XYZ file of C-alpha atoms in Angstrom:
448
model
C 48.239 24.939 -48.736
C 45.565 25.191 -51.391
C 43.078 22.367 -52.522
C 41.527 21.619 -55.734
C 38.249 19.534 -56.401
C 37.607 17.091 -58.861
C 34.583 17.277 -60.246
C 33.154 14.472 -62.557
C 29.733 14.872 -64.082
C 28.050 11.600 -65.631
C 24.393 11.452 -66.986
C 23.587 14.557 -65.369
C 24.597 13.947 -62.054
C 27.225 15.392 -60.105
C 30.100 13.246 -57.966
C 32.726 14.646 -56.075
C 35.198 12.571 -56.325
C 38.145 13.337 -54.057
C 40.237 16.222 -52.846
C 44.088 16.582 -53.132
C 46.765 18.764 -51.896
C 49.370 20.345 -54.277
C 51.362 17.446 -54.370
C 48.708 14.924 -55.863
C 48.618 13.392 -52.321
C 44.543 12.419 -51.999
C 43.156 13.633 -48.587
C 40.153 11.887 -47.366
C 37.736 12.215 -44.186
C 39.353 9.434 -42.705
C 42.894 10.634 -42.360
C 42.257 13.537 -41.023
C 43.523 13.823 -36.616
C 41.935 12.784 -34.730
C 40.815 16.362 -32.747
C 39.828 17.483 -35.641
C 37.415 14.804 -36.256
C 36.032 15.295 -32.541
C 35.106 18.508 -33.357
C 33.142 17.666 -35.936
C 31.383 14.609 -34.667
C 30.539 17.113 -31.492
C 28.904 19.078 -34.655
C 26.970 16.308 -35.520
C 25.297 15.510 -32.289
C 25.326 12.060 -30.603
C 21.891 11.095 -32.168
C 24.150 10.068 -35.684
C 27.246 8.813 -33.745
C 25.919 5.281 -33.984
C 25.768 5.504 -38.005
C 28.960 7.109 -38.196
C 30.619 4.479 -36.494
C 29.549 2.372 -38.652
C 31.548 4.458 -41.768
C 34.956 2.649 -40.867
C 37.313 0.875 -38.276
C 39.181 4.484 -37.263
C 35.778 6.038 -36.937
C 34.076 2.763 -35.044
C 37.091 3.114 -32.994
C 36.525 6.528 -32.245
C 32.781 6.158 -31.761
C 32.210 2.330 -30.677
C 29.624 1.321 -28.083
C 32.545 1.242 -24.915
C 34.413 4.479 -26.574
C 36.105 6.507 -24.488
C 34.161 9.671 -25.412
C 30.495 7.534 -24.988
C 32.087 6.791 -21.884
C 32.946 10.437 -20.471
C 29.152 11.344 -21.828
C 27.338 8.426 -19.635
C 29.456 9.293 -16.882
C 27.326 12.513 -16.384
C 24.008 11.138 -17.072
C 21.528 10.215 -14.527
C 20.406 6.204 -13.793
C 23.029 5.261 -15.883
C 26.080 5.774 -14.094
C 27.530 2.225 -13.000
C 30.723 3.433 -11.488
C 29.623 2.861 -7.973
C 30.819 -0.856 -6.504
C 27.134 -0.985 -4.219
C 25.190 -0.119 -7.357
C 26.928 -2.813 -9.698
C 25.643 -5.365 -6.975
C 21.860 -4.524 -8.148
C 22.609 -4.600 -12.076
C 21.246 -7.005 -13.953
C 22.462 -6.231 -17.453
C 25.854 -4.605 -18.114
C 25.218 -1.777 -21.014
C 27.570 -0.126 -23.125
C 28.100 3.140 -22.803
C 26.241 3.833 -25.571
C 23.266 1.637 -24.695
C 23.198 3.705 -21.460
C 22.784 6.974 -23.724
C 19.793 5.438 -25.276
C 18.463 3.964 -21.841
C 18.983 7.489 -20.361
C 16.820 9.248 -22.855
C 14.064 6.286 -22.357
C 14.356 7.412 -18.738
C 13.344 11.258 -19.267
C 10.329 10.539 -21.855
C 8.964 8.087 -19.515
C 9.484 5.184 -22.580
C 8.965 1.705 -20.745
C 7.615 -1.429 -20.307
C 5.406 -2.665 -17.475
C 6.080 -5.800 -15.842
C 3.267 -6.683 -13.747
C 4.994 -8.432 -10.599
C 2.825 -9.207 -7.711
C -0.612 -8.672 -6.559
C -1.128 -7.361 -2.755
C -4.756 -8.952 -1.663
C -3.366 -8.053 2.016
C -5.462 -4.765 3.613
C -3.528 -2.400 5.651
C 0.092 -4.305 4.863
C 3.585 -2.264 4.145
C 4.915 -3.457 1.275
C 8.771 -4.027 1.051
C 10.912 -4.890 -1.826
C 15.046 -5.472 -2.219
C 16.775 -5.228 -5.333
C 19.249 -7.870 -6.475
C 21.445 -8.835 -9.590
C 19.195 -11.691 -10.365
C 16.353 -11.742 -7.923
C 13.592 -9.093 -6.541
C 12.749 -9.596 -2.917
C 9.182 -8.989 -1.655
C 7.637 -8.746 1.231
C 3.581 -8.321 1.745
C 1.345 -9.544 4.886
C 3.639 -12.425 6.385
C 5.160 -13.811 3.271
C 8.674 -12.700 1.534
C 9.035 -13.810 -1.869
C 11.879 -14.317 -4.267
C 11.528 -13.202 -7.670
C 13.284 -14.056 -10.752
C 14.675 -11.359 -12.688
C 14.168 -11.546 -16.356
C 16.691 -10.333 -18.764
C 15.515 -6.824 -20.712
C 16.291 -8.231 -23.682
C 13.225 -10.522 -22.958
C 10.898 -7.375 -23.472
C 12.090 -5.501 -25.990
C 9.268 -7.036 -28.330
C 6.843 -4.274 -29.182
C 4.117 -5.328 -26.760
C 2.921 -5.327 -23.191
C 4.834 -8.218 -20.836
C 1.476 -10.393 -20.194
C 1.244 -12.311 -17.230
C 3.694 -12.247 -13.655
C 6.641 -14.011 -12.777
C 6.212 -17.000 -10.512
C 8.458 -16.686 -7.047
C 10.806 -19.078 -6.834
C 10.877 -19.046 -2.997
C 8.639 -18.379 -0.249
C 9.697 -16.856 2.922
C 6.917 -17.480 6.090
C 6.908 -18.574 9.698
C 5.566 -15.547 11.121
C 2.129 -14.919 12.239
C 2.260 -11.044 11.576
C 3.326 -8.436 8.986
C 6.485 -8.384 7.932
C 8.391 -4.916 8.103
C 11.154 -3.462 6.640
C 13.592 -6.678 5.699
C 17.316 -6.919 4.641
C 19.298 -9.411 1.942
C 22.319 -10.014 2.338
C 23.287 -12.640 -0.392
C 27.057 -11.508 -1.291
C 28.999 -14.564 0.434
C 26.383 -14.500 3.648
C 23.336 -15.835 2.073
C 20.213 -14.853 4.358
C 17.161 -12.406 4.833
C 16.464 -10.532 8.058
C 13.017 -9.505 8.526
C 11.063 -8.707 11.721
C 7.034 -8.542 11.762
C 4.500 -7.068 14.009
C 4.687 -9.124 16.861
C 7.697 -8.451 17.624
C 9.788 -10.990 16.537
C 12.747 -11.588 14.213
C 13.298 -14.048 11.763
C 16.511 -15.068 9.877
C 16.396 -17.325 6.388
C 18.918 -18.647 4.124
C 18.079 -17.124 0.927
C 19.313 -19.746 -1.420
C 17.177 -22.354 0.442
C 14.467 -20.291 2.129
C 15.054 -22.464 5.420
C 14.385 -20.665 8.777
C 17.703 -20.253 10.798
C 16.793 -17.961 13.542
C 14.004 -16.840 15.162
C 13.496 -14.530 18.647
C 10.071 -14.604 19.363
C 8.674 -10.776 20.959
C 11.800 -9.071 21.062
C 10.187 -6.368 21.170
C 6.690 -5.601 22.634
C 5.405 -4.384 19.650
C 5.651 -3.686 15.831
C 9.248 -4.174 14.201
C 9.538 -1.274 11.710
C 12.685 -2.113 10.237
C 16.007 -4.303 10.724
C 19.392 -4.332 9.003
C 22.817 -6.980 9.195
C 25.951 -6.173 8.869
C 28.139 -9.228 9.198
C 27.267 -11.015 12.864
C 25.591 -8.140 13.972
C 21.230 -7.468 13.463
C 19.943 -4.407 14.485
C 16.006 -4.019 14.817
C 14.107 -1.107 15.792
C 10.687 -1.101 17.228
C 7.547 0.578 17.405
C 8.264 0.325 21.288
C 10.789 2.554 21.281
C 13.988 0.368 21.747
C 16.828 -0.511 19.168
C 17.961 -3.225 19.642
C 21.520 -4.708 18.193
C 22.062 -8.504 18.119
C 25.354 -9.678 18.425
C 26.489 -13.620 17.276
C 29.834 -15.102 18.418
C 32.504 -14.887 15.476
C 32.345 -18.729 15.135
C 28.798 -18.437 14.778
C 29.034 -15.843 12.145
C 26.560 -15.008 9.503
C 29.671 -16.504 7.202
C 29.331 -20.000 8.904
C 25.393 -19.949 8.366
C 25.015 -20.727 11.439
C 22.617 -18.577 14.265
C 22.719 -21.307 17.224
C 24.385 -19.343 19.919
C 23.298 -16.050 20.060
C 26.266 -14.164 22.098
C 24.149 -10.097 23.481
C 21.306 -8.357 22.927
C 21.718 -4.615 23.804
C 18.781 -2.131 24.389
C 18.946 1.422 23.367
C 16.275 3.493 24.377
C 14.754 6.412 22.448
C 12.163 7.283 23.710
C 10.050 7.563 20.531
C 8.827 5.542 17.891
C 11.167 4.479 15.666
C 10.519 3.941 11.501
C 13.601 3.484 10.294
C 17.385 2.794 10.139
C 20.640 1.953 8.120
C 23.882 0.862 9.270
C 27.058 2.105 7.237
C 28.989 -0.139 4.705
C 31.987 -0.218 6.735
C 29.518 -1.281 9.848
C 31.320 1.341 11.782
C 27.651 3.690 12.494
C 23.809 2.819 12.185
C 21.324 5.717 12.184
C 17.791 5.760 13.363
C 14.748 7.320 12.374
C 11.825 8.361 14.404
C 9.202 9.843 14.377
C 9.922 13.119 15.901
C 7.240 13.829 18.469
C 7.803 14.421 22.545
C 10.548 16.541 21.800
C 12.925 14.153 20.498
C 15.537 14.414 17.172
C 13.898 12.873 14.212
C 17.469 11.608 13.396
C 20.134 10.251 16.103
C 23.785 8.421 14.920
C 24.950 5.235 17.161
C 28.280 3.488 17.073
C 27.568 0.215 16.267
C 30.161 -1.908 18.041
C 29.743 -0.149 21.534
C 25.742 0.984 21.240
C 27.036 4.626 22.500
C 24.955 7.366 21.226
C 27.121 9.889 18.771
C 24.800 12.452 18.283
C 21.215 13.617 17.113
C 21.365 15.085 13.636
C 18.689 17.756 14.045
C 18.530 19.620 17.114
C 15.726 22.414 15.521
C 12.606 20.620 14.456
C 8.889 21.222 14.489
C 6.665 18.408 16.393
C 5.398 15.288 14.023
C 8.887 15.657 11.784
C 9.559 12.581 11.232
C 12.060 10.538 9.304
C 10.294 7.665 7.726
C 13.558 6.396 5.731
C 17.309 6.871 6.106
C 20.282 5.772 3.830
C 23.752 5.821 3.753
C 25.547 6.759 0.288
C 29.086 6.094 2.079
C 30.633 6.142 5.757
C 30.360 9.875 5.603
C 27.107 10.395 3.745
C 23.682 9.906 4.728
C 20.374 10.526 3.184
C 17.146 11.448 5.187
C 13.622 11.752 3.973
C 11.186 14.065 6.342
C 7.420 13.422 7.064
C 7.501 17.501 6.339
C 8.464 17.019 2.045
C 12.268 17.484 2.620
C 14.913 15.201 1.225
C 18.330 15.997 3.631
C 22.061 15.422 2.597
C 24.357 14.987 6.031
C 27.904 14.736 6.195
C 29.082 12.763 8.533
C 31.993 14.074 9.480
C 31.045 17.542 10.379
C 27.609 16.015 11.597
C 26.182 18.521 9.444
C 23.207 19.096 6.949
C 25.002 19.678 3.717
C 22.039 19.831 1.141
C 17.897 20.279 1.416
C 16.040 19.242 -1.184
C 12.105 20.116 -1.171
C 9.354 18.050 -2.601
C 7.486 20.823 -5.097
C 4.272 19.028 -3.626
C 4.961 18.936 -0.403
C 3.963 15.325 -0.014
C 5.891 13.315 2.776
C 8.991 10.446 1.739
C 8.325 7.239 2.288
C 11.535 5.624 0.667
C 14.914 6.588 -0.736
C 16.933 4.733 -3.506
C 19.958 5.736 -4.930
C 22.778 4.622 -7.616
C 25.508 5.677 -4.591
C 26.536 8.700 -7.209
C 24.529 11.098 -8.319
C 21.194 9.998 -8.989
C 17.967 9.818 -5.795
C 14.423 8.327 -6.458
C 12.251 9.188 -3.771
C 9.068 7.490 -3.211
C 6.151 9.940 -1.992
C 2.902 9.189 0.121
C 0.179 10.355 -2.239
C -0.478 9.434 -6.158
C 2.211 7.210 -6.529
C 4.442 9.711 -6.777
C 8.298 9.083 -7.789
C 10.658 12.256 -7.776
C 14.096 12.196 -9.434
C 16.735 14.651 -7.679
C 20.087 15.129 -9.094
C 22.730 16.091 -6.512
C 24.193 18.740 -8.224
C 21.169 20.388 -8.749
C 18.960 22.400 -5.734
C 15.600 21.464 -7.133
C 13.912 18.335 -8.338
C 14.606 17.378 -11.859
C 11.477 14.814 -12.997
C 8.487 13.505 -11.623
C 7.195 10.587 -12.296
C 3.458 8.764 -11.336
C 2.968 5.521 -11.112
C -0.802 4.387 -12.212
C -1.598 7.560 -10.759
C -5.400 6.605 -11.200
C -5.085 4.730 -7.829
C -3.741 7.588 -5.710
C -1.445 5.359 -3.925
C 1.318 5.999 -1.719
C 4.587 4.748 -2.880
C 5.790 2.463 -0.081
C 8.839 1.431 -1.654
C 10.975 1.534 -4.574
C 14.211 0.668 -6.072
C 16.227 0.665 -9.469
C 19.047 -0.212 -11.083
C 19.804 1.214 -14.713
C 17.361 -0.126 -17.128
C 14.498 -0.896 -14.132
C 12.651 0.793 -11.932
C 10.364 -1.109 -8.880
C 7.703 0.205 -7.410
C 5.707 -1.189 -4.914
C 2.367 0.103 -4.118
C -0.697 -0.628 -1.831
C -2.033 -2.797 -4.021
C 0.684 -4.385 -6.486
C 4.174 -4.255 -7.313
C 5.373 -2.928 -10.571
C 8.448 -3.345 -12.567
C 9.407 -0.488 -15.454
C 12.158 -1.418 -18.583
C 13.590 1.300 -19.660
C 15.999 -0.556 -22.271
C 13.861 -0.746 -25.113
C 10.910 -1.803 -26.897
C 7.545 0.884 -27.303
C 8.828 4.276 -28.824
C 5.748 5.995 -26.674
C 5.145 7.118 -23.306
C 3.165 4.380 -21.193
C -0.363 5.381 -19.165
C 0.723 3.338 -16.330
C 3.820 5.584 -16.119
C 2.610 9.621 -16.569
C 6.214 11.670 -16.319
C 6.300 15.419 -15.672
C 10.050 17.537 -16.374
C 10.300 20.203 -13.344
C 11.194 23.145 -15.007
């Protein structure tokens, strides 16, 4: 078939005005099928998909904000991905697919806003934060707090966020540091937290009213506790897990902690600094910290107490594991005093993936968007690393106020924020909008 072009010239200027085939029949962009317009919006790049989608209905249709082929792109993209049912819990704001494209990009130049959250006046505290839909959990000295989250739409005003949010509830009733705490707010409604006298504490978390509380539990610091259901598990500086276990009518679902049913005692040995339990509350792993000769890592059943097995049986002295986390039943995350980030599967009881820190600096925390995407929070110059699991080496790094040298003690994100809590404030990052520069508070480095 052969096409001939109509050419009209007025006042000196030249307009094309259509094409036709040889049987007068006008061919346009528009009509043309649809993989053959693919190809050439693929030609085009994604950066002038939004203005082409604009053009018409076939091409918005094509090319819309929730399209399927904006949707197959976000799907690979790091931060962004909010397939995962555990991740969708900590999202604030739903984006379109093509919102996430944008966010994603604001992610890799380090384009944000800060949002000053708390100040830590507390010396020599561990800072602890948990991520929610609507509210950011923190815990510093022997207060948790409950902060409001704040739309991103609220900040995407060319200009600093000025001043911190106000908590709307405040956790207390111990006389120590609070540890490592747990929110459970999905249906059960209540915050686990243990401090370092040895005690454990339970709240409701819509009312902030103390509902349980087991005074020196253990003899001394409690490093971390998690809840699954009616069952808290706390480990201890002293050594001991320990698993608390409610009668069923006196479930976390009835809010109600009056009769307390067992306390079991498991034994390590060593110090322990951290633990998870599973989502299906089948296992809970512990981490220690790896000296006297015993595994860094061991893997409990959590309705008997029996030991499973250790997870590293060759280890250097002082190896610790200062945080573990489960992506699933059969994966699980653990991040090494010695710089190394470990993949396990779970049903081999094998390590499936190393990842080295390029600076050799020890993990504090892990966070993840259960898919493909790990933040790691390192103990010198606020460090952040990004990791991508398809990839063997780290794929950004990221400082936070890096002018303070501070260890990252915790950190968490969803896919427009990133939290970061440090030894002497907690800071919030939007990613979904706003400056067009690079931030000082945030410096971000590509590993190449």
């Amino acid at each position: 078939m052969s096409y001939s072009s109509k050419l009209d010239v007025d006042n000196g200027s030249l307009l094309k005005d259509s094409l036709e085939d040889n049987e007068g029949n006008i061919l346009m962009l528009t009509n043309l099928p649809t993989d053959i317009l693919l190809h050439i919006f693929a030609i085009c790049g994604q950066d002038w998909w939004p203005a082409i989608a604009q053009v018409c209905h076939r091409f918005y249709a094509i090319l819309g904000p929730d399209s399927f082929l904006w949707e197959q792109i976000a799907k690979q993209l790091l931060f962004v991905n909010q397939s995962s049912s555990i991740f969708q819990l900590k999202i604030h704001t739903y984006l379109s697919a093509q919102l996430r494209f944008r966010v994603h990009k604001h992610w890799e130049r380090g384009v944000c806003l800060v949002k000053p959250i708390a100040s830590i006046r507390e010396k020599h505290v561990l800072p602890w934060l948990v991520l929610n839909s609507d509210v950011l959990w923190v815990g510093t000295g022997n207060h948790i707090r409950a902060y409001p989250r704040v739309p991103a739409a609220a900040f995407h005003h060319n200009k600093s966020f000025s001043g911190r949010v106000k908590p709307k509830l405040n956790l207390s009733g111990s006389r120590g540091d609070m540890g490592r705490f747990v929110v459970k707010d999905d249906g059960e409604d209540v915050v686990v937290a243990g401090d370092t006298n040895g005690s454990v504490f339970v709240w409701k978390a819509s009312t902030g009213r103390l509902q349980f509380k087991e005074t020196n539990c253990h003899s001394s610091d409690v490093a971390s506790v998690k809840l699954f259901k009616n069952v808290i598990v706390s480990g201890g500086r002293d050594k001991f897990a320990k698993v608390f276990r409610f009668d069923n009518s006196n479930s976390v679902l009835n809010h109600s902690w009056k009769n307390q049913c067992a306390i079991e005692e498991i034994y390590l040995d060593d110090r322990i600094l951290s633990l998870d339990i599973d989502p299906s509350g089948t296992l809970f792993c512990t981490g220690t910290a790896g000296h006297g000769g015993v595994p860094p890592s061991h893997l409990f059943d959590l309705a008997t107490g029996a030991l499973i097995c250790p997870l590293r049986d060759n280890f250097r002295d002082g190896e610790g594991v200062y945080d573990v986390h489960f992506e699933s039943p059969n994966e699980l995350l653990t991040g090494d005093f010695n710089s190394a980030l470990r993949l396990w599967d779970l049903r081999t009881q094998s390590n499936v993936s190393v990842w080295d820190d390029p600076h050799d600096s020890a993990i504090n925390c892990i966070a993840t968007d259960n898919n493909m995407t790990i933040l790691t929070g390192t103990a010198a110059h606020g460090g952040v690393r990004l990791w991508d699991k398809r990839q063997t080496r780290c794929v950004q790094l990221y400082f936070v106020k890096p002018e303070l040298r501070s260890p990252v003690y915790c950190l968490d994100f969803d896919s427009s924020e990133l939290y970061v809590a440090l030894d002497s404030s907690v800071l919030g990052f939007d990613f979904s909008g706003g400056i067009r520069k690079p931030i000082k508070d945030l410096v971000v480095y590509p590993c190449n």
